[in-house]
Tab-separated table of C-alpha atoms in Angstrom:
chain	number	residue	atom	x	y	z
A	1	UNK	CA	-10.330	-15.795	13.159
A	2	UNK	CA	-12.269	-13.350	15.239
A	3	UNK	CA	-12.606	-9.889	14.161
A	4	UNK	CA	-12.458	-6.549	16.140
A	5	UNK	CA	-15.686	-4.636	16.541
A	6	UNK	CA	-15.759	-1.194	18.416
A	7	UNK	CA	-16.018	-3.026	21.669
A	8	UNK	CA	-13.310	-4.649	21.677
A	9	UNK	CA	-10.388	-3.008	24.526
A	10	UNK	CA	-6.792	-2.600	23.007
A	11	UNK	CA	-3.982	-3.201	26.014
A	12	UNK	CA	-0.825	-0.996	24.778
A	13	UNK	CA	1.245	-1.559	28.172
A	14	UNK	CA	3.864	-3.165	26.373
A	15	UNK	CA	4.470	-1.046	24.150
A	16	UNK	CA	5.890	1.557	26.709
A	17	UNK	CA	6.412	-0.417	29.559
A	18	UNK	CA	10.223	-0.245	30.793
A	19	UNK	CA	11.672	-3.515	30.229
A	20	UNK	CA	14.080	-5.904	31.496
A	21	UNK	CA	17.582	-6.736	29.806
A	22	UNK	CA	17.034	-10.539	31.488
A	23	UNK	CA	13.912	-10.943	29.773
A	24	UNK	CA	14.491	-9.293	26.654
A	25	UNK	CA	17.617	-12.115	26.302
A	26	UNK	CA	15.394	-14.953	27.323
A	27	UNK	CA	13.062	-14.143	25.186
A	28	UNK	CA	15.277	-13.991	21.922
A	29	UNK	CA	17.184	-16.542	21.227
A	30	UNK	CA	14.379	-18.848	21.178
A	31	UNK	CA	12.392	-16.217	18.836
A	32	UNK	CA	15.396	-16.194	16.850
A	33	UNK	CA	15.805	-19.758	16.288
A	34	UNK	CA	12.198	-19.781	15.309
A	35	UNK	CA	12.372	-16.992	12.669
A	36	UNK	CA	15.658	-17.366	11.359
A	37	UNK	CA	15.130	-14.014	9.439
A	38	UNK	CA	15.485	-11.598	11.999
A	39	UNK	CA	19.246	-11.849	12.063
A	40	UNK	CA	19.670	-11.320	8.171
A	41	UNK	CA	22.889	-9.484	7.658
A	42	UNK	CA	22.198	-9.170	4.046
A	43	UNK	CA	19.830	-6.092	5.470
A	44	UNK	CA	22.522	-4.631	7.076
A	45	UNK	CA	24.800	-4.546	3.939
A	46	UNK	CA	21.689	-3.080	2.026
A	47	UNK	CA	21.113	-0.521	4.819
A	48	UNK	CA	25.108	-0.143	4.390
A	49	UNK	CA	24.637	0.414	0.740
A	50	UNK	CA	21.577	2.767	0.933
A	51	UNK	CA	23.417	4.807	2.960
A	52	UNK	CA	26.570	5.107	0.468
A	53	UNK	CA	24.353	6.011	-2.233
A	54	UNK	CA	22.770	8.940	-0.117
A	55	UNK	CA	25.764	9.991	0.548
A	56	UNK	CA	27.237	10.252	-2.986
A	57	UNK	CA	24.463	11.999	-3.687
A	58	UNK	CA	25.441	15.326	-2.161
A	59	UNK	CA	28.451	14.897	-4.042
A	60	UNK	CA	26.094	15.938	-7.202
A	61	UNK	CA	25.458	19.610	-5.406
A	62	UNK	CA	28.826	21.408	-5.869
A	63	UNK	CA	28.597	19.333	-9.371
A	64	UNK	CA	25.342	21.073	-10.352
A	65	UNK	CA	26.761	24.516	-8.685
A	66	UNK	CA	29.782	24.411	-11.120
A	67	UNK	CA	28.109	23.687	-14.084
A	68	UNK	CA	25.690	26.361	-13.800
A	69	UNK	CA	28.211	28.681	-13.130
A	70	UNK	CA	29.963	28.168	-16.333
A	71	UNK	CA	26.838	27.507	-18.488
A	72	UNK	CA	25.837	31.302	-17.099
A	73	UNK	CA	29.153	32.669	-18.003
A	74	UNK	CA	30.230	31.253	-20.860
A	75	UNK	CA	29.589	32.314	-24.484
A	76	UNK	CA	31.001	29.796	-26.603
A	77	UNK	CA	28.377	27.171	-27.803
A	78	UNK	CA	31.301	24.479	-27.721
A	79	UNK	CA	32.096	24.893	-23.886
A	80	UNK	CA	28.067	25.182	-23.261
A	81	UNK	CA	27.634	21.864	-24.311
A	82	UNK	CA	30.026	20.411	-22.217
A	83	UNK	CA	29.084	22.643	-19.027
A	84	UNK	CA	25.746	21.520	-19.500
A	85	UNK	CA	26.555	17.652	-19.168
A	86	UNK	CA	27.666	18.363	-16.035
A	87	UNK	CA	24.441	19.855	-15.087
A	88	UNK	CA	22.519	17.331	-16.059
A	89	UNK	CA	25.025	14.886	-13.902
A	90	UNK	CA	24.573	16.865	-10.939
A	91	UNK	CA	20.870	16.795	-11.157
A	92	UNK	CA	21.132	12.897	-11.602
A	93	UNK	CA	23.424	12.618	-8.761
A	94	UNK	CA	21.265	14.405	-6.790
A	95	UNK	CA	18.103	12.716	-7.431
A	96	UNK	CA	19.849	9.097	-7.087
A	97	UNK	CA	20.774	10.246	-3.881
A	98	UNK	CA	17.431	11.273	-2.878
A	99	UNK	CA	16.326	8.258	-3.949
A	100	UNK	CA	19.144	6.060	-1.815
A	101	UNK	CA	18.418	8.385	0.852
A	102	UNK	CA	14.593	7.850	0.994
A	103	UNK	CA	15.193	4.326	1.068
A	104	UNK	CA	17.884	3.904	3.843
A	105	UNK	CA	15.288	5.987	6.136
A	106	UNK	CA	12.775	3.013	5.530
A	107	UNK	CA	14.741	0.369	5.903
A	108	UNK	CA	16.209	1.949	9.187
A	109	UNK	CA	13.005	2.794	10.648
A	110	UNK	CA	11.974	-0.913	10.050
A	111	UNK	CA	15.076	-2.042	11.229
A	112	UNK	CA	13.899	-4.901	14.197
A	113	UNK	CA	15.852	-5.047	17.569
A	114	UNK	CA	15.337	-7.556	20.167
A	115	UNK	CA	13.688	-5.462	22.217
A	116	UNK	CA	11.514	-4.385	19.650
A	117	UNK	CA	10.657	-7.957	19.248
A	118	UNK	CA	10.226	-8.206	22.304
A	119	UNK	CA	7.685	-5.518	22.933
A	120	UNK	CA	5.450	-6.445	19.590
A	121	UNK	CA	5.199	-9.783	20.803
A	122	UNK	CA	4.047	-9.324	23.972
A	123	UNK	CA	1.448	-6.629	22.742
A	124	UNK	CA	0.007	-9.143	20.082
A	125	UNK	CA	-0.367	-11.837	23.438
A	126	UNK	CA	-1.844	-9.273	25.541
A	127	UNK	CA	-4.650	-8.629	22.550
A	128	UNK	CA	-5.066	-11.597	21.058
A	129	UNK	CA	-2.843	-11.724	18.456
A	130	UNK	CA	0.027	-13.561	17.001
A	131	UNK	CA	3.004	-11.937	15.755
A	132	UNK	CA	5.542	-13.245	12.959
A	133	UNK	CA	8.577	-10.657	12.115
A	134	UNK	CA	8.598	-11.549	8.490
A	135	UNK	CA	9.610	-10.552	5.957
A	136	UNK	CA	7.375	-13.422	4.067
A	137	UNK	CA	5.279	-13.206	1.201
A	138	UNK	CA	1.966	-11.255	0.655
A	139	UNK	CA	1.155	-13.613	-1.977
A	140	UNK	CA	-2.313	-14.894	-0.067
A	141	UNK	CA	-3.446	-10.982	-0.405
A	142	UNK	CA	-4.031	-12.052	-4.231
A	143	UNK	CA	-5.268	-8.797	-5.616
A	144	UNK	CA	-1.924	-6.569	-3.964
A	145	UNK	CA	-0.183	-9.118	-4.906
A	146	UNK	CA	-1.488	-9.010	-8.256
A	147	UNK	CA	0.407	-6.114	-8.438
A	148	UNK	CA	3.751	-6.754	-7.776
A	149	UNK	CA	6.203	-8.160	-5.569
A	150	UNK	CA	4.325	-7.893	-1.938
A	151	UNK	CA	6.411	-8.636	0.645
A	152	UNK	CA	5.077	-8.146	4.475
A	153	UNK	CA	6.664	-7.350	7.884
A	154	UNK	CA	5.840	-7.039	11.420
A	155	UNK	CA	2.789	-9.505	10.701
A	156	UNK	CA	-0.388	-9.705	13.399
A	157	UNK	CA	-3.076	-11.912	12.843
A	158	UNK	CA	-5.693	-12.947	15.833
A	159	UNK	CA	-5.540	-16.080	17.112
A	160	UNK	CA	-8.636	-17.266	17.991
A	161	UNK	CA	-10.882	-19.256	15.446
A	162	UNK	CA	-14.258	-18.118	16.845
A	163	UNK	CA	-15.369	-16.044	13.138
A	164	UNK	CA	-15.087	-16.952	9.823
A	165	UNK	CA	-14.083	-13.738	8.810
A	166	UNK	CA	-10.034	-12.931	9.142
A	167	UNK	CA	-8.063	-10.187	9.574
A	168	UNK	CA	-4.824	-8.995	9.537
A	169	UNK	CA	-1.922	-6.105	10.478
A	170	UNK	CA	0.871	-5.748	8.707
A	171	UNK	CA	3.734	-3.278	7.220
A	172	UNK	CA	4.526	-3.892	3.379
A	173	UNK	CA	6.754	-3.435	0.635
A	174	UNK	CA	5.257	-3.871	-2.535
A	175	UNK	CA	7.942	-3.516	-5.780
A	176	UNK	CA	6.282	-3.093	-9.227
A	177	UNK	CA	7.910	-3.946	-12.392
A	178	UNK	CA	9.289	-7.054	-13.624
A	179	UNK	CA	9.861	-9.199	-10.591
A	180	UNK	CA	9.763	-6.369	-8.394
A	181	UNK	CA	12.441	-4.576	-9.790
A	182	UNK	CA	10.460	-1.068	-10.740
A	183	UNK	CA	9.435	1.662	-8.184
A	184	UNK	CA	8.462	0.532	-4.508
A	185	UNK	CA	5.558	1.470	-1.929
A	186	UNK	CA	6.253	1.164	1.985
A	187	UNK	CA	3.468	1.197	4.270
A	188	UNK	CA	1.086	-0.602	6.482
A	189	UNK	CA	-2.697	-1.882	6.064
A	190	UNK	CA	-4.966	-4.030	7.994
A	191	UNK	CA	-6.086	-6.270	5.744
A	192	UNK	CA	-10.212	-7.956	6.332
A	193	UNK	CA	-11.389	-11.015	4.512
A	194	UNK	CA	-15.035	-10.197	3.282
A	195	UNK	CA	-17.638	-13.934	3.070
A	196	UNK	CA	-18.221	-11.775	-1.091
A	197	UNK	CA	-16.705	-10.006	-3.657
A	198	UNK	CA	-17.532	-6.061	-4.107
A	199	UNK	CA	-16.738	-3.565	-6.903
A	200	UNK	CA	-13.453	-2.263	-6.776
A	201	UNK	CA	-13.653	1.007	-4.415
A	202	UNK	CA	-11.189	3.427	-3.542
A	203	UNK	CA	-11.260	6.388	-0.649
A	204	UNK	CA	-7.914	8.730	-0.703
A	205	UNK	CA	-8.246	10.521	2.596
A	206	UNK	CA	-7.193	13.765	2.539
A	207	UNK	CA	-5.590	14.267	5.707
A	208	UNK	CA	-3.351	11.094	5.119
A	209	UNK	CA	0.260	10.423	5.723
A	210	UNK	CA	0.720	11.196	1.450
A	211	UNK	CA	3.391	9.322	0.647
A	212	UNK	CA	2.359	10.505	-3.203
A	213	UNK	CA	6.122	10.191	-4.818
A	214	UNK	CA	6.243	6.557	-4.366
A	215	UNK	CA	2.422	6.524	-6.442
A	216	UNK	CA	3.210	4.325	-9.352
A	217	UNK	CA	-0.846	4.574	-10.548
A	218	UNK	CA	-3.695	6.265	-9.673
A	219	UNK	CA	-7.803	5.737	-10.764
A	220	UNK	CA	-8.491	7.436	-13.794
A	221	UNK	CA	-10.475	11.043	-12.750
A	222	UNK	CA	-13.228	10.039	-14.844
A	223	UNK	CA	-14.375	7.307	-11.772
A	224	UNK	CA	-14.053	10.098	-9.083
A	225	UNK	CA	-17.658	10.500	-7.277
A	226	UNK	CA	-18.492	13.581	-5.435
A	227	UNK	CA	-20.697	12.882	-2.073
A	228	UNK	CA	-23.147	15.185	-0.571
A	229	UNK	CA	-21.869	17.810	2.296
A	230	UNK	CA	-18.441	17.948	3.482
A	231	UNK	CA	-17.344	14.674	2.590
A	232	UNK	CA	-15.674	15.342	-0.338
A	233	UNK	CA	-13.364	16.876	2.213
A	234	UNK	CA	-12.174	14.120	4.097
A	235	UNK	CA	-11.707	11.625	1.373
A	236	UNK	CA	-11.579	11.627	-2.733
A	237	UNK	CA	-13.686	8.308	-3.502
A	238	UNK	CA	-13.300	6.485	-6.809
A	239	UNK	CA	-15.844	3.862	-8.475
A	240	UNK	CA	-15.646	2.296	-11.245
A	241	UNK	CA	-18.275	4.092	-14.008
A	242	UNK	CA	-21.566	2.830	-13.680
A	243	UNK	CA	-21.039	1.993	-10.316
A	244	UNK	CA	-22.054	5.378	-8.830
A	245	UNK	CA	-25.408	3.655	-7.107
A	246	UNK	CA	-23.630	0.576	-5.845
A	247	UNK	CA	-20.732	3.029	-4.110
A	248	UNK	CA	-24.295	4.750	-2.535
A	249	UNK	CA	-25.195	1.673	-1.300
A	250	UNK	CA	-22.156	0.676	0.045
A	251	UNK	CA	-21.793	4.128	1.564
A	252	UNK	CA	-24.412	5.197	3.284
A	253	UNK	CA	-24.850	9.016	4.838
A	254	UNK	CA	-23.988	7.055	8.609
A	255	UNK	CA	-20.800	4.998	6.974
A	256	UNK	CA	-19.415	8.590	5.554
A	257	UNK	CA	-19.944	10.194	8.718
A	258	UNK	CA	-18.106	6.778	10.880
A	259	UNK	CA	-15.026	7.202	7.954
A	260	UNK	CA	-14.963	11.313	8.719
A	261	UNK	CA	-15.091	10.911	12.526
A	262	UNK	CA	-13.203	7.549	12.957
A	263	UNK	CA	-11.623	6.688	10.043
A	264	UNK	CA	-9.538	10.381	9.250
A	265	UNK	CA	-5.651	9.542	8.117
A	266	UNK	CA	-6.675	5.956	6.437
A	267	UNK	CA	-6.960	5.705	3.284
A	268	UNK	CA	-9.765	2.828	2.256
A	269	UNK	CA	-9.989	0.272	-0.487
A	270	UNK	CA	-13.062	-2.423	-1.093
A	271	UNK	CA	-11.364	-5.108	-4.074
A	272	UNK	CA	-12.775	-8.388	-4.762
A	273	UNK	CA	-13.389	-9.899	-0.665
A	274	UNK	CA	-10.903	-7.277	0.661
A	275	UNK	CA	-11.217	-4.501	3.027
A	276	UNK	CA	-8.257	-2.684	3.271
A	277	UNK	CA	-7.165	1.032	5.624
A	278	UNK	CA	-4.024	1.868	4.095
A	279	UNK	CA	-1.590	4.228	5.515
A	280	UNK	CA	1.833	5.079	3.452
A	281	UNK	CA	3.063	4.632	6.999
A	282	UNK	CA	4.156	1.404	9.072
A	283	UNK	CA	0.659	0.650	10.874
A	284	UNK	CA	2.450	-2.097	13.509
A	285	UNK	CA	4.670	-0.051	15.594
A	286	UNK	CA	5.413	1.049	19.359
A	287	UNK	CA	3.046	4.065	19.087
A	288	UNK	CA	-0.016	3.341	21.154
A	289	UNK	CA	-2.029	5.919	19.744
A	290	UNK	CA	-1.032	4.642	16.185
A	291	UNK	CA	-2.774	1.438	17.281
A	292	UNK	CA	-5.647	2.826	19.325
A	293	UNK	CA	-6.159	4.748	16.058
A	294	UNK	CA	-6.395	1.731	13.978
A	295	UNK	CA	-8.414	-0.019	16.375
A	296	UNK	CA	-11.205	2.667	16.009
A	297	UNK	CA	-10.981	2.576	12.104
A	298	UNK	CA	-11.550	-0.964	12.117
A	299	UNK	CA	-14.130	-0.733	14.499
A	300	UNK	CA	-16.091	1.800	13.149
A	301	UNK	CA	-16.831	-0.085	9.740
A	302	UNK	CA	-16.805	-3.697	11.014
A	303	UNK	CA	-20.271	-4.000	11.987
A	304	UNK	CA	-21.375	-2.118	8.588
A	305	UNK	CA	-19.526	-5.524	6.596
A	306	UNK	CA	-22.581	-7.497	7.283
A	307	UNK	CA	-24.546	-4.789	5.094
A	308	UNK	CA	-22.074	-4.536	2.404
A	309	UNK	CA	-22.090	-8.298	2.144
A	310	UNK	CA	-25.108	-8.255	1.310
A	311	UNK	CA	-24.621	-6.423	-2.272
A	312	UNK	CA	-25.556	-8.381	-5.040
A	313	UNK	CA	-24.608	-7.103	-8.688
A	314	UNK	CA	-27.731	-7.327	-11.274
A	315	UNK	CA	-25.350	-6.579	-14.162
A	316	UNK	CA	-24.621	-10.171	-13.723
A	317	UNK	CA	-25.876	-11.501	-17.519
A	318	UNK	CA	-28.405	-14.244	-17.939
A	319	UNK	CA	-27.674	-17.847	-18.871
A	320	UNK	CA	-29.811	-20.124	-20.577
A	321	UNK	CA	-31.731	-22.940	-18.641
A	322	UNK	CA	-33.201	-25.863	-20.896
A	323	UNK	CA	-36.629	-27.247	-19.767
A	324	UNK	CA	-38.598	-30.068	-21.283
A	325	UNK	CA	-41.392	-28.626	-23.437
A	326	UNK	CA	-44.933	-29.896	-23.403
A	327	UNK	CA	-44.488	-31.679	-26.887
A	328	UNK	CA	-43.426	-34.922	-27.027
A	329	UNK	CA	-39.362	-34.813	-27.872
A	330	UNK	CA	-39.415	-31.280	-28.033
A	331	UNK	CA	-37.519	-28.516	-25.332
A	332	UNK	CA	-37.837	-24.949	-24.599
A	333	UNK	CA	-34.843	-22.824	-24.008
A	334	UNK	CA	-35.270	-20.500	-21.258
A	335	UNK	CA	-33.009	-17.783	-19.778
A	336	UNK	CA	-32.483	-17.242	-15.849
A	337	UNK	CA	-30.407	-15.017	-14.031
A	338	UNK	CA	-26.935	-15.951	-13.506
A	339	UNK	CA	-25.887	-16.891	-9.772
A	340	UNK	CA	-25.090	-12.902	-8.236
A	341	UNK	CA	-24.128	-13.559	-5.045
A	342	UNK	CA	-20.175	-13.104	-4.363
A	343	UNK	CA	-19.691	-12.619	-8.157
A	344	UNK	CA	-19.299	-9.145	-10.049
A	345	UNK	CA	-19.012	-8.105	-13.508
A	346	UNK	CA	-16.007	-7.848	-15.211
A	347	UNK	CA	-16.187	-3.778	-15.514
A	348	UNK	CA	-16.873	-3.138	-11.647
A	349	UNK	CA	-13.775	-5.763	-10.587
A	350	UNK	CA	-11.174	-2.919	-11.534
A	351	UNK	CA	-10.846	0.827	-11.835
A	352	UNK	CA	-9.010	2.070	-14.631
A	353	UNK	CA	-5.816	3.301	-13.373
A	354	UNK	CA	-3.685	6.384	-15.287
A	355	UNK	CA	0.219	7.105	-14.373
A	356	UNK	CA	1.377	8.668	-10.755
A	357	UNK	CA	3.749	10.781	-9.526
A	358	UNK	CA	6.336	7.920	-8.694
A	359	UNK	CA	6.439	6.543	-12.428
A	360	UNK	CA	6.312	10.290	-14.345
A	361	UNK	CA	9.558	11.231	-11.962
A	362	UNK	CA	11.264	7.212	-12.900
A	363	UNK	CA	10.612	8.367	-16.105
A	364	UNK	CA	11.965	11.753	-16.304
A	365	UNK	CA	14.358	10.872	-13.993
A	366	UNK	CA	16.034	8.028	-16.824
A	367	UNK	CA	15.120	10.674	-19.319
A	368	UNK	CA	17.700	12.862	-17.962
A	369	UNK	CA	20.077	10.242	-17.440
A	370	UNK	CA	19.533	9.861	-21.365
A	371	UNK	CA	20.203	13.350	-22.510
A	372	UNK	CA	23.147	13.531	-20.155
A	373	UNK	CA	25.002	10.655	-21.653
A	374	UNK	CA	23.869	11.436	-25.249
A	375	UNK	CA	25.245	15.022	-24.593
A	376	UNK	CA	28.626	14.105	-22.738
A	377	UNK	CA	29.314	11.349	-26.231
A	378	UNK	CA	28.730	14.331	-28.517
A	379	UNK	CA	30.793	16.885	-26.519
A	380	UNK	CA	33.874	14.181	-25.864
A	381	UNK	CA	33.098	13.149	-29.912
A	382	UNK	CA	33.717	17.177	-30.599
């Protein structure tokens, strides 16, 4: 597929253009008979039930409001107990229905229409591009997908076959846990195929959308590399250990200053023969300067790939090579290095990741939910 470089023009007309109800009609029901999925009602019942669970949520307020009331004025140990269950209730109540609440918002900002269709599709023509509504599977993005249940909307891909090198726009939903059942991550990437494999590198840009609640892991600090000048800044970049002159090489003073001028609100991840600009928000939308935005990120670091391809890692070990010795029946064993190119060593594939924000508040979050039961038994047990 053909890449985009910073000369390539971006035509956002149809993303604002005023439309027609005829053609919006005419243009549906065939898209809809093609992907089936865009008339799940199973989404709306989940939207329905999102929004239920928000809603009981503020039912945990007055809850929390009486209990503390009576934990504050009561003296007797006996009705303490009991007035604190009902704390700890309120606060669960509460947080469940921040939860559901969090959730409905995504799932109603994602929520497709045909004239949302409508528009994306005839933006992706007008550049290039295909579009497919999804949701399908993000299982071809093998290291995301590595890590949970990946599951991709709103998908642009270009369609001409002129490169060797693809690319890709989408919004995700990635679930951890056992078959996606733990904590999930909404957001959007564009997603480049790299001709070899890197070390795994991370840049958090500062100035990002932080969507840091949802964070089920994040690189150990030990792997965080501090830049020269005002980098440091803009982004937060993570290496593997060891690494430190390989991330040099990779980013060069004139990359840095392309990711602080062009790149500001992505956040940037090299991983096997990826190259991904993350944003914890949907990246294929109806915003034109979202996408003119994107555009310029891409651009600015697709003609540095070349470079970065070119990274070969000498921690690569030896292997032995057997030659034919200058006795008769005799043979002298030999080492040579091992093949480098588009390989890396096991401890630059990965950085070591430690516990974020989204799993320490799923775990105090069931903590409470623990101490609340175990309290309200012993209280109705008294």
């Amino acid at each position: 597929m053909r890449t985009i470089d910073s000369t390539t023009s971006l035509h956002t007309a149809a993303l604002t253009d005023r439309v027609k109800r005829g053609d919006v009609r005419a243009f549906y029901r065939p898209f809809a008979e093609r992907y089936p999925s865009v008339r799940n009602r199973f989404l709306k019942v989940q939207r329905a039930v999102m929004f239920i669970g928000a809603a009981l949520g503020f039912l945990g307020v007055p809850l929390l409001a009486v209990g503390v009331v009576l934990v504050v004025s009561n003296a007797r140990a006996d009705r303490v107990v009991g007035d604190l269950s009902m704390v700890i209730t309120g606060l669960v109540m509460i947080g469940g229905g921040v939860f559901f609440g969090w959730f409905f918002l995504r799932f109603s900002t994602r929520r497709g229409t045909p004239k949302r269709h409508y528009r994306l599709s005839r933006f992706a023509t007008d550049n290039g591009l295909s579009y497919e509504p999804g949701p399908i599977t993000g299982a071809h993005v093998t290291p995301w997908a590595s890590r949970g249940l990946l599951t991709l909307t709103r998908v642009m891909r270009p369609v001409s076959e002129v490169s060797e090198r693809s690319i890709e726009f989408a919004n995700h939903e990635l679930r951890y846990g056992v078959a996606g059942t733990g904590t999930a991550q909404f957001g959007g990437f564009c997603a480049v195929r790299l001709s070899t494999r890197l070390p795994h590198i991370l840049l958090r840009a500062q100035d990002g959308p932080g969507d840091r609640f949802t964070l089920v892991d994040l690189p150990a600090s030990s792997q965080r590399l501090s830049l020269e000048g005002d980098f440091n800044d803009y982004y937060t970049l993570y290496c593997p250990e060891k690494y430190e002159r390989d991330a040099l090489y990779l980013f060069t003073p004139d990359v840095m200053a392309r990711l602080i001028d062009r790149v500001r609100g992505f956040d940037v991840e090299i991983i096997d023969d990826w190259l991904f600009l993350v944003s914890s928000r949907d990246v294929v939308t109806l915003d034109p300067d979202a996408w003119q935005a994107l555009y310029d990120a891409v651009g600015a670091l697709s003609d540095k790939i070349g470079r970065w391809e070119r990274w070969r890692d000498d921690r690569m070990p030896a292997v032995p090579r057997v030659t034919t010795g200058t006795d008769a029946g005799t043979a002298a064993v030999e080492l040579k290095p091992a093949p480098r190119s588009g390989r890396v060593a096991k401890r630059g594939r990965r950085l070591r990741m430690r516990l974020g924000v989204g799993t320490w508040i799923g775990l105090i979050a069931f903590a409470l939910l623990m101490v609340g039961g175990v309290v309200s038994m012993f209280h109705q047990g008294g």
